mmCIF file of C-alpha atoms in Angstrom:
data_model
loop_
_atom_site.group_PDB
_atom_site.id
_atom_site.type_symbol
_atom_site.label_atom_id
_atom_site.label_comp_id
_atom_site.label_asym_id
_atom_site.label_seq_id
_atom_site.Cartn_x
_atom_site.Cartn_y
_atom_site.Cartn_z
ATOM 1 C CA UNK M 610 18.001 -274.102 -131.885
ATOM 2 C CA UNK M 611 17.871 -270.928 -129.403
ATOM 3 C CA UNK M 612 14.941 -269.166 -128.034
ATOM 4 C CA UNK M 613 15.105 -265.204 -128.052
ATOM 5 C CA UNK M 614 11.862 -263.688 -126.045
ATOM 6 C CA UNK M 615 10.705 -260.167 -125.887
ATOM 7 C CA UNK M 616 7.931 -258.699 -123.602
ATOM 8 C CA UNK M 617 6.435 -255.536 -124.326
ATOM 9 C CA UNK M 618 3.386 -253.849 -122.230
ATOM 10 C CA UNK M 619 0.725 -251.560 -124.033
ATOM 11 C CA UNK M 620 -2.190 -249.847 -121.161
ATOM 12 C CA UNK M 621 -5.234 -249.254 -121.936
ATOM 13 C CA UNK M 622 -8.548 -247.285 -120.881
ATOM 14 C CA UNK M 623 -10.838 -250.020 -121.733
ATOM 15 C CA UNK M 624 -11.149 -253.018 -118.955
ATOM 16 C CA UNK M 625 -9.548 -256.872 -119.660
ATOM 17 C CA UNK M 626 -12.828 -258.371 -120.234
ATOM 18 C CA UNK M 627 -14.586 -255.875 -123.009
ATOM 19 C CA UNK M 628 -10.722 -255.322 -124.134
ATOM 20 C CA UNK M 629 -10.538 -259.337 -124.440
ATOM 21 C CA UNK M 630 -13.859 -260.006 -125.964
ATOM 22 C CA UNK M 631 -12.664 -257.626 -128.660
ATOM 23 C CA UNK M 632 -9.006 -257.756 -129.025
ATOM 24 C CA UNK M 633 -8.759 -261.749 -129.449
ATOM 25 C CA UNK M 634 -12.004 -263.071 -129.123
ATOM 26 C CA UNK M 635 -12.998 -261.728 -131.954
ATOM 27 C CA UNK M 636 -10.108 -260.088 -133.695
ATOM 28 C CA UNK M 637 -10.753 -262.078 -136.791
ATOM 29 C CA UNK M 638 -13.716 -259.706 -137.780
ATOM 30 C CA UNK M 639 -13.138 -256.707 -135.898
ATOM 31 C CA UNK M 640 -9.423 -256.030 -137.071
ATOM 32 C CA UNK M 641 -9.768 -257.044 -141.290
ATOM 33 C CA UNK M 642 -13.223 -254.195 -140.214
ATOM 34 C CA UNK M 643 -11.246 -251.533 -139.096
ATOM 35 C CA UNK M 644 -8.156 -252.355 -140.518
ATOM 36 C CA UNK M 645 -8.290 -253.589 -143.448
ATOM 37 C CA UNK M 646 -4.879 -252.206 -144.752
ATOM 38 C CA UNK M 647 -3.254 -254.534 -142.100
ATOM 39 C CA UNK M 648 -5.525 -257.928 -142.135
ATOM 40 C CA UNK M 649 -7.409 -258.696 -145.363
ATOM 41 C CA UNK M 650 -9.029 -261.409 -143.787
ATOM 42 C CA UNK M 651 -8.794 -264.585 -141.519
ATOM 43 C CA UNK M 652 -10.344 -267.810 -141.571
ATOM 44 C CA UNK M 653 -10.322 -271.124 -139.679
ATOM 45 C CA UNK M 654 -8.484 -273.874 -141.825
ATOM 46 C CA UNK M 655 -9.293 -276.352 -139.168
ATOM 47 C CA UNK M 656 -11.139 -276.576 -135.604
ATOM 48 C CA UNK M 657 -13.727 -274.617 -133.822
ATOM 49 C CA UNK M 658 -11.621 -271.645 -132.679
ATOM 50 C CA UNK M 659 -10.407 -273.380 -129.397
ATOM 51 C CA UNK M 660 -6.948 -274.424 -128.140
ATOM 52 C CA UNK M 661 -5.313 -276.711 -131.006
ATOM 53 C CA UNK M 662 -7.344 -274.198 -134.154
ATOM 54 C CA UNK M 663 -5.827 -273.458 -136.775
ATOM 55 C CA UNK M 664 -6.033 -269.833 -138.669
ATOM 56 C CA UNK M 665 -4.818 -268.196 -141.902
ATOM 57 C CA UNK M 666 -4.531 -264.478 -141.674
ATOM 58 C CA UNK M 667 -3.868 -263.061 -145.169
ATOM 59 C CA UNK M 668 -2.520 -259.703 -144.999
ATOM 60 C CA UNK M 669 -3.590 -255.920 -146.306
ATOM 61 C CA UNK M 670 -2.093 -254.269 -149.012
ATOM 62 C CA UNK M 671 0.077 -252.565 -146.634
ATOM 63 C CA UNK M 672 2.234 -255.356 -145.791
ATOM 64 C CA UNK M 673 5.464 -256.459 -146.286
ATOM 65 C CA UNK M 674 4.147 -260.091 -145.724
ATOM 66 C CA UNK M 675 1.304 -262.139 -147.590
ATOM 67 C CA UNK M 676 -0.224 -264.491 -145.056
ATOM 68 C CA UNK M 677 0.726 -266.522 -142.066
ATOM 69 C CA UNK M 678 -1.085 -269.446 -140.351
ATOM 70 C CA UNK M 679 -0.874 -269.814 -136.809
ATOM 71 C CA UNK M 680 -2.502 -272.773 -133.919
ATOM 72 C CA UNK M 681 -4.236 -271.398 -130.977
ATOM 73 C CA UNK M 682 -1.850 -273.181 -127.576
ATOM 74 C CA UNK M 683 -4.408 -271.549 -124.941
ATOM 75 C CA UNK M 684 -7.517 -269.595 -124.257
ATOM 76 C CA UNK M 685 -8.011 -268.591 -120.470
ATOM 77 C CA UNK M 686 -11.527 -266.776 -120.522
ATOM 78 C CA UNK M 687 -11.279 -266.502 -117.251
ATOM 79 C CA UNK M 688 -7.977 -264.653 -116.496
ATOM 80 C CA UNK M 689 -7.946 -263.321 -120.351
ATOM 81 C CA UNK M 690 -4.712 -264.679 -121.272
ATOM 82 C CA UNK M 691 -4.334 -266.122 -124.786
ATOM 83 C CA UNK M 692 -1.118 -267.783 -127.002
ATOM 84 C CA UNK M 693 -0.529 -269.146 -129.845
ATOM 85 C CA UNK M 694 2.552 -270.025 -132.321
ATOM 86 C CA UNK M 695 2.971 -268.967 -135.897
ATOM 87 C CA UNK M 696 3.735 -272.159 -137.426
ATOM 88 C CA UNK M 697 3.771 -270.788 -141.445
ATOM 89 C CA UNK M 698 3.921 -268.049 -143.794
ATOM 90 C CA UNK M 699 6.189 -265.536 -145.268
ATOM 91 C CA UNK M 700 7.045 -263.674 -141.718
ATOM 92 C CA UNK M 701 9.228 -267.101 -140.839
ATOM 93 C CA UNK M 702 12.252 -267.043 -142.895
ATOM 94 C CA UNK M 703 14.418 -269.718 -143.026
ATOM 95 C CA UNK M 704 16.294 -268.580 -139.974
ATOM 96 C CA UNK M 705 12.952 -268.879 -137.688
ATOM 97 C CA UNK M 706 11.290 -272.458 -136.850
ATOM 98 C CA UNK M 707 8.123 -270.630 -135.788
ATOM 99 C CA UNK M 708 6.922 -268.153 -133.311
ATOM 100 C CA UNK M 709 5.214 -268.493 -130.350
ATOM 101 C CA UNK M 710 3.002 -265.419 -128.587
ATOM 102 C CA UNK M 711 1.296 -265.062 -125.387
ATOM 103 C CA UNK M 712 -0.942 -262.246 -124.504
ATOM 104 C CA UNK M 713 -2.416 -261.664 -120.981
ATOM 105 C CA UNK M 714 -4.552 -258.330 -119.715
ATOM 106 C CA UNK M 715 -4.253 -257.178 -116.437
ATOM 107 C CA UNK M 716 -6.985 -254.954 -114.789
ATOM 108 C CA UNK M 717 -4.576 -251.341 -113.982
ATOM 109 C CA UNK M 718 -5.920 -249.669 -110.636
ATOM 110 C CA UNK M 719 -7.306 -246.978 -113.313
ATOM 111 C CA UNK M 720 -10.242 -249.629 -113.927
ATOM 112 C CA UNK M 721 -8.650 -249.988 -117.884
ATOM 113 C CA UNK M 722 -5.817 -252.718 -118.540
ATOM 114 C CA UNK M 723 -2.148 -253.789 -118.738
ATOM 115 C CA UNK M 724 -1.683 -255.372 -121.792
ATOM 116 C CA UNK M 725 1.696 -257.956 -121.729
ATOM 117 C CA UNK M 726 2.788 -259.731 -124.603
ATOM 118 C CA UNK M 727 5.519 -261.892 -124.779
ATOM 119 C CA UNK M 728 7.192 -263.459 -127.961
ATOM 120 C CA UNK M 729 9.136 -266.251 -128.048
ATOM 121 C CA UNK M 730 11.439 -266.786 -131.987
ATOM 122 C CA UNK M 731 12.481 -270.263 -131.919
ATOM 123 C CA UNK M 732 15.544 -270.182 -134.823
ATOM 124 C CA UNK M 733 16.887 -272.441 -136.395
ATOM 125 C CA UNK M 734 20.255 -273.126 -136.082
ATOM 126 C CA UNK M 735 22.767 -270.617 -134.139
ATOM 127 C CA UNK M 736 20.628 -267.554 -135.352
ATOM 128 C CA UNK M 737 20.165 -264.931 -133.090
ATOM 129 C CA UNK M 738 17.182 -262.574 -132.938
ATOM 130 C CA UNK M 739 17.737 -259.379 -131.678
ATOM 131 C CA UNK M 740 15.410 -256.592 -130.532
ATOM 132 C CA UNK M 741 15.822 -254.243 -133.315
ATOM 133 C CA UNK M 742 14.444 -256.876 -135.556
ATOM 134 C CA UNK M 743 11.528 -257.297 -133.709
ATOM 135 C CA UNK M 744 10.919 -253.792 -133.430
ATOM 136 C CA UNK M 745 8.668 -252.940 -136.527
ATOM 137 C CA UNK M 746 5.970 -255.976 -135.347
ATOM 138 C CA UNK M 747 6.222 -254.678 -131.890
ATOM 139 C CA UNK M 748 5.178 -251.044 -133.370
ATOM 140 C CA UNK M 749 2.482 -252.457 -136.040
ATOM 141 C CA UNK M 750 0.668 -254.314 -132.782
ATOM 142 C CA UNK M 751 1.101 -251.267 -130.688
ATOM 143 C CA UNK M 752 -0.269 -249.305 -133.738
ATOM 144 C CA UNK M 753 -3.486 -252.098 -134.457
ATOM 145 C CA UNK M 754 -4.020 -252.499 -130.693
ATOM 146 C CA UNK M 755 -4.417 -248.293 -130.674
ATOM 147 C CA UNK M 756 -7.247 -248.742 -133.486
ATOM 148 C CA UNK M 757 -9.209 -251.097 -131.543
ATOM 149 C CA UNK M 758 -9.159 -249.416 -128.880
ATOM 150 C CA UNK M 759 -10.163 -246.377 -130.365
ATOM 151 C CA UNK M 760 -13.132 -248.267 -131.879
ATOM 152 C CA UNK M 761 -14.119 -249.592 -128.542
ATOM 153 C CA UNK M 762 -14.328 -246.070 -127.303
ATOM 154 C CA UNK M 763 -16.241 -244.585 -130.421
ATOM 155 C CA UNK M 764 -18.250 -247.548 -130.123
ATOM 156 C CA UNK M 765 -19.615 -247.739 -125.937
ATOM 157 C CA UNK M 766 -22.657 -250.506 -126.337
ATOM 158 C CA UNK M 767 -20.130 -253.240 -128.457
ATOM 159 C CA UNK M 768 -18.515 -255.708 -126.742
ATOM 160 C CA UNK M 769 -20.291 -255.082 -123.244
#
């Protein structure tokens, strides 16, 4: 088994804690709100949405994919940092024993944020993962992550 990781850094206008509150605290009914076409829906197949939960997020009808489930590994309120592992679904093939993300915004001297992500494919085998396959997820998140953060402009008085 290797382990290929990525890191990739959006910025933002809005500050880490209304970005947080919106971006992954509550992601699972702002995003299938706003964009639809990329999450249907997701729901909670077991837990209460805490470190060890574990979510089905069925995809729009602009996907290439159907649905994956994934387990929350950590919520840090505190120092907005979040990760967790997609553990099934149609985005693993069978080169790909799951894949594990981990999210962290920083407050930018601009008073917005520094949004790093880092994704780790665990593979199966001798596969190797290599940035240009990674590159269309890494422009669909940069592309939802633009939408909520448009919303949070259009939309000052939510998630004060």
């Amino acid at each position: 088994m290797g382990v290929f990781t990525y890191e990739t850094e959006f910025t933002s206008v809005i500050p880490p804690p209304r970005l947080f509150k919106a971006f992954i605290l509550d992601a699972d009914n702002l995003i299938p709100k706003i964009a639809p076409q990329a999450v249907k829906c997701a729901e909670i197949i077991e837990g209460d949405g805490g470190v060890g939960t574990i979510k089905k997020i069925t995809f729009g009808e602009g996907s290439q994919f159907g649905s994956v489930t994934h387990k929350i590994d950590g919520i840090d309120k505190d120092n907005f940092a979040y990760s967790y592992s997609l553990v099934e679904g149609d985005a693993l093939s069978d080169k790909i024993e799951k894949i594990s993300y981990e999210t962290k915004l920083v407050a930018s001297s601009d008073g917005g944020s520094v949004i790093k992500s880092t994704s780790n494919y665990h593979t199966k085998g001798d596969v190797e993962i290599k940035e240009e396959h990674v590159k269309a997820g890494k422009e669909k998140a940069s592309h939802l992550f633009k939408l909520v953060e448009d919303y949070l402009l259009a939309n000052p008085n939510e998630y004060c």
